[in-house]
Structures are given as C-alpha cells and as structure tokens.
Amino acid sequence: MTFSCGVSERMVEELYLNINPLQTAGKTHAETRKAIFSWIDGYAVCDACKGSLRTMDKPPIRAFLADVSAFLGMEDAMLTNGAREAKFAVIHSLTEPGDWIVADGNAHYSTLVAAERNRVDVVRTATAGAPTYEVTPEHFAEALDTAEDARGTPPALAIVTHVDGSYGNVVDAAGIAKVCHDRGVPVLLNTAYSTGRMPVSGKELGVDFIACSAHKSWATGGGNAGILALSGAYRDRVLRYSVDNPVKPLETLGCSTRGSAVVALIAAFPYVRERVSHWDREVAHAQMIVKMLEDAGGFFILGTRPKRHDLIAMETPAYDEIAKTHKKRGYFLAKDLKACGIVGIKPGRTKQFKFSSFGLTDDQARYLAETFIDIKDRYDTR
Amino acid sequence: MSERSVSNTYAAMFALIDIQELWRRTRPTHTLSEGDKAELASLLATVRAALDAIEEEMR
C-alpha cells in the first residue's frame, strides 16, 4: 500500500528479524502503539497544559519524571528530544565558550557536535585500540592530567559513553566517575545504548548526569524523545527557568518533546522497567551467538570479552572472501540474509559489520547465528 | 451515529494492533502455536464485534 504522498507502509518489524543496533531496542510494544495512535495529533499532549510540559498531570508527565528519576537512581529528570539534546543542555549549562571537556575515544559524534555548538573543545581519551577498543579509568586519568597540564585549567565536564555504538563495550563507569571526581570534574554518562535495556543506577555509578535516548533504547516511537536525569547538586544550574517566562525551563526552550513521543515513553515505561530485569537473558543471547559464530570459524568479534551487551561487532573474513567472486559482490550478504527473513546490516558490508540481538527469543537468537553460519557454509561448499 | 461508534473504532484499531504484535512476535516464519491461534481468533472476533456494532448503529 502506498499513501497519496508516495510513502509506503513499513512492515519491517512484522516480516523480518531486524538486527539494526539503532532500532532493536526502540521497537515499540503494542500498548505503546495504541497510545501513539491516540495521541498522534500535533500538541495533543497540551490538552490540559499548566504552562510547562514537566508539570503536566494529564497525561501524567509530572509523575513520570519522578518515577523515572527514581528508576535511574537520580534526583530529578527532564524531558529532552534525545540523548544529544540532553548532552547539549548540560554542556551549555556548565561551560563558557573556550572551555574544554573530556570525552572517551569511543564517543558518539553527537557528543562532539554538542560540544562544537557550545564552542567548547573536546579532548578525547585514547582507547586500547584493536581488537578490544576498550576505554578504562586509566585512559581518562591520562587524558585529564595531560590536557590539564597543557591547558592550565581543568575540564568543565567529562562525558562518558556507557556503551559505545561501534563495539558494544560496557565501560567501568563507576571507576571512570571516581577518576573524574577525584579531579573535581563532573560526569555525564551517555546511556543511549544502556538505560532502557539494562539496569543502570546513577547513584551506584556515582555520576552527576545521565543522558538517555528513548527512541533508541526505551521502546519509544512516534517521534524523538530523551531524558536527562541529574543529581540534586546540579539541579539549579541545569534545570533553571526563564526570567521572563518563569515556568519555562531554559535548556529545553520551555517544552521539549511535546508530541506523541512523550506519551509513547510513558506507555513504554512499565514494559521497559520490567525488561531491564531480564538483561542477563539478553547478555546470554549475545554470548551464545558469539560462541556459535567463532566456533564456526571465519568470524572474529571486536570489542571487549566476555561480551556484555547485545551490540555485536564482527570482522568477517569468511564473507569478504565470498564477496570477491560473488556476482553481487559485497551485497550478497544482505540479500541472502533478507531471503532468510533477517534485515538490519548495512548492504555491501562484508569485511566488518555490527548487529544487535536485543529482544530476540531463544529460538530467534539461535536462528540468527545459524543463518550467519549457513550463508558462509553455502558458499564454502561450492 | 454516536460516541459509541467512535469508541468501537478505537476498539477495532487496538485489536488490530494486537494482531500486528502477534506478527512481530512470530517473525520471520509466523509459525503460530495453538495459543497464538486462539489469541488471533479472539482478536479477530473483537474486531468483527466492534465493526458490527458500528454497522448496526448506521442502520
């Protein structure tokens, strides 16, 4: 079916196992899609507006913010349009143009862009390099000390990628936060790939801010949504209000995600709260897939071991060898996977690619690994 | 026509979304268990009942 605008319906999630790491944990639950269907009209959430999105009781945004703060082990929270907007708000609140911040060597580009828009330099830590690309507290200590010696001032902020989007490495956030705090540097944890998938407590990790991506990891659709959770110590600096419009938080220009996405986030929250308690099952699936692939030969996992996250990056010389002689070159893999009901890897990639096993059942996880191996064996036996 | 028909439209849509969820849950082979088949039959009955109620009010 094609709509009059030329856009067609999207049946990807109904027809295929979608293993695109960007999308696996943003897939919505039925209750969430019902909520989106009901609240899709522009500004629908503002039916009972009291002047600010964060104080809304119908839908229950005020109560949600209190609940989600507790869920994340923080003292307050605000809605944003995504994790990058949350990072931007904190950098904007804590820095002046010309200041510098530190970020890990696996930081997402949006961290760097958020700093650039704030006219703030970013010093990036080293990583362990191939094949683990690990970032440790020692990397942060080295970057902080070296850069402070060179610049003469400490950084205004450290942004730590809890789980990076390239290798799915889970960093020692508590260890890094201690290194930063020992040097008087506040810590923002970018959890675009962690909160909503796995248990995260800001209090236990000792971080000052948590940036969340609802459309990436909180089973939220219907638009963009994010959360910035913060400790009470920074509430006044970040969650400050306009002088001329005193009910409007400045950093979100009054109201942020003022559409169906916020209702979707509220509808998804009970489901998300429940699913993080099954994180061990997600990790077990990832570890099983890694083991099956490595045992089969021709697959090498990138990132730290043991695998502790559903995002799996692989080097696949077996596929790359096939691509050299296949008439479809590197595109054979995506085509063969699709024929087996699997989508989500970048077409044309055979040397190295990443995928996510989040949300798969036991049978689906096994089917995914078996399909990867079957495709390799199909050509090996020719 | 009344609010009841509007409400029944939502009831039908929501049951269809639950059917959509069934396709998502069983992708990519859509092999349905006996429990899945019973759930699908119940959801289809809900959709039909909602549409029948709208049609009845229209008469």
GROMACS .gro file of C-alpha atoms in nm:
model
  441
    1MET     CA    1   0.000   0.000   0.000
    2THR     CA    2   0.131   0.344  -0.092
    3PHE     CA    3  -0.015   0.662   0.054
    4SER     CA    4  -0.102   0.956  -0.168
    5CYS     CA    5   0.226   1.126  -0.067
    6GLY     CA    6   0.422   0.838  -0.217
    7VAL     CA    7   0.534   0.695   0.118
    8SER     CA    8   0.455   0.327   0.172
    9GLU     CA    9   0.366   0.134   0.486
   10ARG     CA   10   0.667  -0.011   0.670
   11MET     CA   11   0.627  -0.379   0.757
   12VAL     CA   12   0.990  -0.439   0.855
   13GLU     CA   13   0.919  -0.530   1.218
   14GLU     CA   14   0.636  -0.767   1.125
   15LEU     CA   15   0.814  -0.952   0.845
   16TYR     CA   16   1.179  -0.965   0.947
   17LEU     CA   17   1.417  -1.009   1.236
   18ASN     CA   18   1.557  -0.656   1.233
   19ILE     CA   19   1.908  -0.661   1.384
   20ASN     CA   20   1.998  -0.296   1.321
   21PRO     CA   21   2.154  -0.183   1.653
   22LEU     CA   22   1.990   0.158   1.616
   23GLN     CA   23   1.646   0.004   1.608
   24THR     CA   24   1.625  -0.317   1.811
   25ALA     CA   25   1.556  -0.157   2.149
   26GLY     CA   26   1.339   0.122   2.011
   27LYS     CA   27   1.087  -0.125   1.876
   28THR     CA   28   0.754  -0.043   2.035
   29HIS     CA   29   0.517  -0.260   2.234
   30ALA     CA   30   0.152  -0.289   2.126
   31GLU     CA   31   0.032  -0.075   2.417
   32THR     CA   32   0.274   0.197   2.312
   33ARG     CA   33   0.150   0.195   1.954
   34LYS     CA   34  -0.206   0.225   2.081
   35ALA     CA   35  -0.102   0.528   2.285
   36ILE     CA   36   0.072   0.682   1.983
   37PHE     CA   37  -0.235   0.618   1.767
   38SER     CA   38  -0.449   0.806   2.017
   39TRP     CA   39  -0.210   1.098   2.077
   40ILE     CA   40  -0.063   1.149   1.732
   41ASP     CA   41  -0.217   1.489   1.659
   42GLY     CA   42   0.001   1.796   1.694
   43TYR     CA   43   0.016   1.933   2.051
   44ALA     CA   44  -0.233   1.668   2.167
   45VAL     CA   45  -0.041   1.643   2.494
   46CYS     CA   46  -0.123   2.005   2.562
   47ASP     CA   47  -0.500   1.948   2.614
   48ALA     CA   48  -0.458   2.013   2.987
   49CYS     CA   49  -0.146   2.229   2.979
   50LYS     CA   50  -0.048   2.401   3.300
   51GLY     CA   51   0.219   2.611   3.136
   52SER     CA   52   0.501   2.361   3.114
   53LEU     CA   53   0.539   2.010   2.983
   54ARG     CA   54   0.712   1.893   3.301
   55THR     CA   55   0.421   1.989   3.525
   56MET     CA   56   0.153   1.819   3.314
   57ASP     CA   57  -0.075   1.576   3.501
   58LYS     CA   58  -0.288   1.467   3.201
   59PRO     CA   59  -0.101   1.283   3.054
   60PRO     CA   60   0.092   1.215   3.377
   61ILE     CA   61   0.427   1.366   3.280
   62ARG     CA   62   0.498   1.510   3.626
   63ALA     CA   63   0.454   1.169   3.790
   64PHE     CA   64   0.656   1.001   3.515
   65LEU     CA   65   0.953   1.233   3.572
   66ALA     CA   66   0.950   1.147   3.943
   67ASP     CA   67   0.926   0.775   3.867
   68VAL     CA   68   1.198   0.779   3.606
   69SER     CA   69   1.434   0.976   3.832
   70ALA     CA   70   1.399   0.704   4.095
   71PHE     CA   71   1.433   0.432   3.831
   72LEU     CA   72   1.765   0.579   3.720
   73GLY     CA   73   1.888   0.638   4.075
   74MET     CA   74   1.894   1.016   4.028
   75GLU     CA   75   1.721   1.307   4.196
   76ASP     CA   76   1.550   1.487   3.910
   77ALA     CA   77   1.480   1.445   3.542
   78MET     CA   78   1.375   1.649   3.244
   79LEU     CA   79   1.243   1.551   2.904
   80THR     CA   80   1.456   1.623   2.600
   81ASN     CA   81   1.428   1.542   2.232
   82GLY     CA   82   1.701   1.279   2.265
   83ALA     CA   83   2.033   1.199   2.430
   84ARG     CA   84   2.222   1.452   2.218
   85GLU     CA   85   1.992   1.733   2.331
   86ALA     CA   86   2.047   1.619   2.691
   87LYS     CA   87   2.425   1.637   2.642
   88PHE     CA   88   2.393   1.976   2.476
   89ALA     CA   89   2.189   2.111   2.768
   90VAL     CA   90   2.448   2.003   3.024
   91ILE     CA   91   2.744   2.136   2.826
   92HIS     CA   92   2.556   2.463   2.771
   93SER     CA   93   2.480   2.493   3.141
   94LEU     CA   94   2.825   2.409   3.274
   95THR     CA   95   3.063   2.572   3.027
   96GLU     CA   96   3.159   2.901   2.870
   97PRO     CA   97   3.285   2.927   2.512
   98GLY     CA   98   3.655   2.842   2.513
   99ASP     CA   99   3.626   2.590   2.797
  100TRP     CA  100   3.717   2.229   2.737
  101ILE     CA  101   3.565   1.896   2.822
  102VAL     CA  102   3.692   1.541   2.810
  103ALA     CA  103   3.521   1.251   2.632
  104ASP     CA  104   3.616   0.891   2.567
  105GLY     CA  105   3.776   0.775   2.245
  106ASN     CA  106   3.460   0.585   2.151
  107ALA     CA  107   3.231   0.887   2.197
  108HIS     CA  108   2.940   0.925   1.956
  109TYR     CA  109   2.965   1.206   1.703
  110SER     CA  110   2.670   1.380   1.867
  111THR     CA  111   2.880   1.433   2.181
  112LEU     CA  112   3.137   1.614   1.970
  113VAL     CA  113   2.876   1.813   1.780
  114ALA     CA  114   2.703   1.915   2.104
  115ALA     CA  115   3.036   2.049   2.229
  116GLU     CA  116   3.114   2.222   1.899
  117ARG     CA  117   2.778   2.401   1.901
  118ASN     CA  118   2.867   2.523   2.251
  119ARG     CA  119   3.212   2.639   2.128
  120VAL     CA  120   3.383   2.404   2.367
  121ASP     CA  121   3.692   2.198   2.286
  122VAL     CA  122   3.684   1.823   2.337
  123VAL     CA  123   3.988   1.625   2.449
  124ARG     CA  124   3.934   1.258   2.375
  125THR     CA  125   4.088   0.974   2.568
  126ALA     CA  126   4.287   0.702   2.399
  127THR     CA  127   4.140   0.355   2.367
  128ALA     CA  128   4.314   0.018   2.382
  129GLY     CA  129   4.280   0.001   2.003
  130ALA     CA  130   4.207  -0.314   1.802
  131PRO     CA  131   4.062  -0.558   1.873
  132THR     CA  132   3.901  -0.454   2.205
  133TYR     CA  133   3.886  -0.074   2.171
  134GLU     CA  134   3.843  -0.071   2.548
  135VAL     CA  135   3.827   0.257   2.739
  136THR     CA  136   3.941   0.235   3.101
  137PRO     CA  137   3.958   0.467   3.402
  138GLU     CA  138   4.333   0.488   3.335
  139HIS     CA  139   4.265   0.630   2.988
  140PHE     CA  140   4.055   0.903   3.148
  141ALA     CA  141   4.319   0.976   3.414
  142GLU     CA  142   4.585   1.013   3.148
  143ALA     CA  143   4.375   1.241   2.927
  144LEU     CA  144   4.264   1.456   3.220
  145ASP     CA  145   4.613   1.501   3.362
  146THR     CA  146   4.791   1.556   3.031
  147ALA     CA  147   4.536   1.803   2.898
  148GLU     CA  148   4.511   1.993   3.223
  149ASP     CA  149   4.891   2.031   3.234
  150ALA     CA  150   4.887   2.165   2.879
  151ARG     CA  151   4.583   2.393   2.915
  152GLY     CA  152   4.631   2.512   3.271
  153THR     CA  153   4.267   2.465   3.366
  154PRO     CA  154   4.062   2.157   3.449
  155PRO     CA  155   3.785   2.049   3.213
  156ALA     CA  156   3.433   2.168   3.285
  157LEU     CA  157   3.282   1.824   3.229
  158ALA     CA  158   3.357   1.463   3.142
  159ILE     CA  159   3.123   1.284   2.903
  160VAL     CA  160   3.147   0.908   2.932
  161THR     CA  161   2.990   0.675   2.678
  162HIS     CA  162   2.845   0.397   2.891
  163VAL     CA  163   2.807   0.161   2.597
  164ASP     CA  164   2.950   0.269   2.264
  165GLY     CA  165   2.766   0.223   1.938
  166SER     CA  166   3.059   0.073   1.748
  167TYR     CA  167   3.165  -0.225   1.961
  168GLY     CA  168   2.906  -0.254   2.238
  169ASN     CA  169   3.169  -0.219   2.510
  170VAL     CA  170   3.032  -0.154   2.859
  171VAL     CA  171   3.278   0.075   3.037
  172ASP     CA  172   3.366   0.078   3.405
  173ALA     CA  173   3.152   0.386   3.461
  174ALA     CA  174   3.199   0.384   3.839
  175GLY     CA  175   3.577   0.367   3.802
  176ILE     CA  176   3.582   0.647   3.546
  177ALA     CA  177   3.349   0.862   3.757
  178LYS     CA  178   3.584   0.823   4.054
  179VAL     CA  179   3.885   0.928   3.845
  180CYS     CA  180   3.695   1.237   3.727
  181HIS     CA  181   3.554   1.330   4.066
  182ASP     CA  182   3.898   1.292   4.228
  183ARG     CA  183   3.999   1.575   3.992
  184GLY     CA  184   3.686   1.781   4.060
  185VAL     CA  185   3.527   1.710   3.723
  186PRO     CA  186   3.152   1.639   3.698
  187VAL     CA  187   3.046   1.337   3.495
  188LEU     CA  188   2.773   1.293   3.236
  189LEU     CA  189   2.701   0.933   3.141
  190ASN     CA  190   2.574   0.893   2.786
  191THR     CA  191   2.344   0.593   2.812
  192ALA     CA  192   2.194   0.592   2.464
  193TYR     CA  193   2.274   0.219   2.442
  194SER     CA  194   2.225   0.124   2.807
  195THR     CA  195   1.936   0.271   3.008
  196GLY     CA  196   1.612   0.114   2.893
  197ARG     CA  197   1.797  -0.206   2.803
  198MET     CA  198   1.994  -0.285   3.116
  199PRO     CA  199   1.979  -0.182   3.483
  200VAL     CA  200   2.160   0.148   3.543
  201SER     CA  201   2.174   0.341   3.870
  202GLY     CA  202   2.337   0.682   3.862
  203LYS     CA  203   2.371   0.670   4.238
  204GLU     CA  204   2.558   0.340   4.231
  205LEU     CA  205   2.782   0.451   3.947
  206GLY     CA  206   2.843   0.791   4.109
  207VAL     CA  207   2.762   1.004   3.803
  208ASP     CA  208   2.612   1.352   3.802
  209PHE     CA  209   2.406   1.332   3.484
  210ILE     CA  210   2.251   1.057   3.275
  211ALA     CA  211   2.153   1.121   2.912
  212CYS     CA  212   1.902   0.873   2.770
  213SER     CA  213   1.769   0.805   2.423
  214ALA     CA  214   1.409   0.688   2.441
  215HIS     CA  215   1.374   0.617   2.069
  216LYS     CA  216   1.693   0.411   2.075
  217SER     CA  217   1.666   0.212   2.398
  218TRP     CA  218   1.333   0.275   2.572
  219ALA     CA  219   1.093   0.111   2.324
  220THR     CA  220   0.956   0.450   2.232
  221GLY     CA  221   0.833   0.564   1.892
  222GLY     CA  222   0.608   0.830   1.750
  223GLY     CA  223   0.892   1.080   1.733
  224ASN     CA  224   1.208   1.162   1.923
  225ALA     CA  225   1.232   1.157   2.300
  226GLY     CA  226   1.507   1.158   2.557
  227ILE     CA  227   1.564   1.203   2.926
  228LEU     CA  228   1.823   1.399   3.117
  229ALA     CA  229   1.842   1.270   3.474
  230LEU     CA  230   2.052   1.466   3.718
  231SER     CA  231   2.174   1.479   4.073
  232GLY     CA  232   2.031   1.738   4.309
  233ALA     CA  233   2.366   1.918   4.324
  234TYR     CA  234   2.326   2.037   3.964
  235ARG     CA  235   1.950   2.095   3.959
  236ASP     CA  236   1.971   2.474   3.984
  237ARG     CA  237   2.243   2.505   3.721
  238VAL     CA  238   2.081   2.286   3.456
  239LEU     CA  239   1.711   2.288   3.537
  240ARG     CA  240   1.685   2.667   3.555
  241TYR     CA  241   1.392   2.873   3.437
  242SER     CA  242   1.341   3.171   3.208
  243VAL     CA  243   1.334   3.511   3.377
  244ASP     CA  244   1.057   3.642   3.155
  245ASN     CA  245   0.865   3.311   3.140
  246PRO     CA  246   0.931   3.163   3.484
  247VAL     CA  247   0.752   2.830   3.428
  248LYS     CA  248   0.961   2.752   3.120
  249PRO     CA  249   1.289   2.558   3.163
  250LEU     CA  250   1.556   2.741   2.962
  251GLU     CA  251   1.757   2.448   2.836
  252THR     CA  252   1.458   2.290   2.664
  253LEU     CA  253   1.332   2.627   2.536
  254GLY     CA  254   1.025   2.582   2.754
  255CYS     CA  255   0.897   2.242   2.643
  256SER     CA  256   1.085   1.969   2.461
  257THR     CA  257   0.922   1.655   2.326
  258ARG     CA  258   0.568   1.789   2.311
  259GLY     CA  259   0.403   1.524   2.097
  260SER     CA  260   0.302   1.161   2.091
  261ALA     CA  261   0.659   1.051   2.168
  262VAL     CA  262   0.629   1.155   2.531
  263VAL     CA  263   0.304   0.958   2.566
  264ALA     CA  264   0.480   0.666   2.400
  265LEU     CA  265   0.762   0.694   2.652
  266ILE     CA  266   0.516   0.694   2.944
  267ALA     CA  267   0.329   0.397   2.793
  268ALA     CA  268   0.654   0.209   2.735
  269PHE     CA  269   0.791   0.272   3.084
  270PRO     CA  270   0.623  -0.021   3.268
  271TYR     CA  271   0.739  -0.252   2.990
  272VAL     CA  272   1.092  -0.107   2.999
  273ARG     CA  273   1.109  -0.130   3.378
  274GLU     CA  274   1.020  -0.498   3.352
  275ARG     CA  275   1.252  -0.581   3.064
  276VAL     CA  276   1.570  -0.447   3.222
  277SER     CA  277   1.529  -0.714   3.489
  278HIS     CA  278   1.587  -0.970   3.212
  279TRP     CA  279   1.916  -0.817   3.098
  280ASP     CA  280   2.102  -1.135   3.186
  281ARG     CA  281   1.898  -1.313   2.918
  282GLU     CA  282   1.999  -1.053   2.658
  283VAL     CA  283   2.366  -1.095   2.750
  284ALA     CA  284   2.330  -1.474   2.737
  285HIS     CA  285   2.188  -1.449   2.383
  286ALA     CA  286   2.477  -1.227   2.271
  287GLN     CA  287   2.732  -1.464   2.425
  288MET     CA  288   2.566  -1.767   2.265
  289ILE     CA  289   2.568  -1.604   1.921
  290VAL     CA  290   2.934  -1.502   1.958
  291LYS     CA  291   3.031  -1.853   2.062
  292MET     CA  292   2.842  -2.019   1.776
  293LEU     CA  293   2.997  -1.785   1.519
  294GLU     CA  294   3.353  -1.810   1.650
  295ASP     CA  295   3.325  -2.188   1.678
  296ALA     CA  296   3.215  -2.198   1.314
  297GLY     CA  297   3.530  -2.015   1.201
  298GLY     CA  298   3.567  -1.707   0.980
  299PHE     CA  299   3.411  -1.471   1.235
  300PHE     CA  300   3.607  -1.259   1.484
  301ILE     CA  301   3.440  -1.049   1.747
  302LEU     CA  302   3.557  -0.693   1.803
  303GLY     CA  303   3.528  -0.531   2.145
  304THR     CA  304   3.588  -0.647   2.498
  305ARG     CA  305   3.537  -1.003   2.619
  306PRO     CA  306   3.331  -1.159   2.755
  307LYS     CA  307   3.051  -0.998   2.558
  308ARG     CA  308   2.834  -0.798   2.797
  309HIS     CA  309   2.595  -0.623   2.559
  310ASP     CA  310   2.362  -0.707   2.272
  311LEU     CA  311   2.554  -0.489   2.021
  312ILE     CA  312   2.797  -0.722   1.847
  313ALA     CA  313   3.070  -0.602   1.609
  314MET     CA  314   3.236  -0.864   1.393
  315GLU     CA  315   3.518  -0.897   1.147
  316THR     CA  316   3.402  -1.145   0.884
  317PRO     CA  317   3.685  -1.252   0.655
  318ALA     CA  318   3.474  -1.553   0.553
  319TYR     CA  319   3.214  -1.327   0.393
  320ASP     CA  320   3.476  -1.094   0.249
  321GLU     CA  321   3.635  -1.387   0.067
  322ILE     CA  322   3.297  -1.483  -0.082
  323ALA     CA  323   3.235  -1.122  -0.193
  324LYS     CA  324   3.550  -1.125  -0.407
  325THR     CA  325   3.396  -1.369  -0.654
  326HIS     CA  326   3.022  -1.334  -0.597
  327LYS     CA  327   2.837  -1.164  -0.884
  328LYS     CA  328   2.664  -0.934  -0.636
  329ARG     CA  329   2.998  -0.856  -0.470
  330GLY     CA  330   2.952  -0.740  -0.112
  331TYR     CA  331   2.578  -0.709  -0.147
  332PHE     CA  332   2.526  -1.084  -0.145
  333LEU     CA  333   2.519  -1.099   0.234
  334ALA     CA  334   2.235  -0.852   0.293
  335LYS     CA  335   2.040  -1.017   0.009
  336ASP     CA  336   2.090  -1.369   0.145
  337LEU     CA  337   2.002  -1.261   0.497
  338LYS     CA  338   1.683  -1.093   0.374
  339ALA     CA  339   1.584  -1.411   0.195
  340CYS     CA  340   1.609  -1.580   0.536
  341GLY     CA  341   1.396  -1.310   0.699
  342ILE     CA  342   1.677  -1.106   0.852
  343VAL     CA  343   1.746  -0.736   0.785
  344GLY     CA  344   1.942  -0.460   0.951
  345ILE     CA  345   2.305  -0.488   0.845
  346LYS     CA  346   2.439  -0.226   0.609
  347PRO     CA  347   2.415  -0.362   0.249
  348GLY     CA  348   2.755  -0.403   0.087
  349ARG     CA  349   2.945  -0.461   0.410
  350THR     CA  350   3.126  -0.793   0.432
  351LYS     CA  351   3.459  -0.711   0.598
  352GLN     CA  352   3.319  -0.589   0.923
  353PHE     CA  353   2.973  -0.503   1.048
  354LYS     CA  354   2.769  -0.476   1.362
  355PHE     CA  355   2.430  -0.602   1.466
  356SER     CA  356   2.216  -0.634   1.777
  357SER     CA  357   2.047  -0.937   1.928
  358PHE     CA  358   1.828  -0.732   2.163
  359GLY     CA  359   1.474  -0.857   2.213
  360LEU     CA  360   1.515  -1.189   2.034
  361THR     CA  361   1.363  -1.505   2.176
  362ASP     CA  362   1.589  -1.805   2.241
  363ASP     CA  363   1.478  -1.959   1.910
  364GLN     CA  364   1.527  -1.636   1.715
  365ALA     CA  365   1.877  -1.584   1.860
  366ARG     CA  366   1.977  -1.935   1.762
  367TYR     CA  367   1.818  -1.894   1.417
  368LEU     CA  368   2.018  -1.572   1.364
  369ALA     CA  369   2.351  -1.739   1.444
  370GLU     CA  370   2.264  -2.047   1.239
  371THR     CA  371   2.171  -1.831   0.941
  372PHE     CA  372   2.502  -1.641   0.953
  373ILE     CA  373   2.683  -1.976   0.956
  374ASP     CA  374   2.461  -2.136   0.688
  375ILE     CA  375   2.531  -1.850   0.447
  376LYS     CA  376   2.905  -1.891   0.500
  377ASP     CA  377   2.888  -2.269   0.455
  378ARG     CA  378   2.664  -2.239   0.147
  379TYR     CA  379   2.947  -2.079  -0.048
  380ASP     CA  380   3.230  -2.271   0.122
  381THR     CA  381   3.094  -2.596  -0.019
  382ARG     CA  382   3.073  -2.477  -0.379
  383MET     CA  383  -2.408   0.796   1.495
  384SER     CA  384  -2.270   0.837   1.844
  385GLU     CA  385  -1.959   0.835   2.060
  386ARG     CA  386  -2.013   0.460   2.085
  387SER     CA  387  -1.915   0.420   1.721
  388VAL     CA  388  -1.604   0.628   1.772
  389SER     CA  389  -1.519   0.413   2.074
  390ASN     CA  390  -1.577   0.098   1.871
  391THR     CA  391  -1.343   0.231   1.602
  392TYR     CA  392  -1.070   0.254   1.865
  393ALA     CA  393  -1.158  -0.093   1.994
  394ALA     CA  394  -1.118  -0.236   1.643
  395MET     CA  395  -0.792  -0.048   1.584
  396PHE     CA  396  -0.646  -0.159   1.916
  397ALA     CA  397  -0.735  -0.523   1.847
  398LEU     CA  398  -0.568  -0.490   1.505
  399ILE     CA  399  -0.257  -0.351   1.677
  400ASP     CA  400  -0.261  -0.660   1.899
  401ILE     CA  401  -0.274  -0.871   1.583
  402GLN     CA  402   0.019  -0.670   1.448
  403GLU     CA  403   0.202  -0.758   1.770
  404LEU     CA  404   0.140  -1.126   1.700
  405TRP     CA  405   0.312  -1.093   1.361
  406ARG     CA  406   0.602  -0.914   1.530
  407ARG     CA  407   0.633  -1.180   1.797
  408THR     CA  408   0.641  -1.468   1.549
  409ARG     CA  409   0.861  -1.311   1.277
  410PRO     CA  410   1.009  -1.414   1.044
  411THR     CA  411   0.833  -1.750   0.995
  412HIS     CA  412   0.495  -1.663   1.155
  413THR     CA  413   0.458  -2.019   1.277
  414LEU     CA  414   0.168  -1.992   1.521
  415SER     CA  415   0.133  -2.211   1.827
  416GLU     CA  416  -0.210  -2.330   1.938
  417GLY     CA  417  -0.208  -2.049   2.193
  418ASP     CA  418  -0.122  -1.796   1.922
  419LYS     CA  419  -0.407  -1.925   1.704
  420ALA     CA  420  -0.653  -1.895   1.992
  421GLU     CA  421  -0.532  -1.540   2.059
  422LEU     CA  422  -0.565  -1.449   1.692
  423ALA     CA  423  -0.920  -1.590   1.677
  424SER     CA  424  -1.018  -1.392   1.983
  425LEU     CA  425  -0.871  -1.069   1.844
  426LEU     CA  426  -1.043  -1.117   1.509
  427ALA     CA  427  -1.372  -1.168   1.694
  428THR     CA  428  -1.312  -0.841   1.881
  429VAL     CA  429  -1.252  -0.655   1.556
  430ARG     CA  430  -1.564  -0.806   1.398
  431ALA     CA  431  -1.780  -0.726   1.701
  432ALA     CA  432  -1.663  -0.365   1.702
  433LEU     CA  433  -1.728  -0.325   1.330
  434ASP     CA  434  -2.066  -0.497   1.359
  435ALA     CA  435  -2.166  -0.251   1.632
  436ILE     CA  436  -2.073   0.044   1.411
  437GLU     CA  437  -2.266  -0.107   1.121
  438GLU     CA  438  -2.568  -0.169   1.341
  439GLU     CA  439  -2.578   0.192   1.454
  440MET     CA  440  -2.557   0.305   1.094
  441ARG     CA  441  -2.877   0.118   1.000
   0.00000   0.00000   0.00000
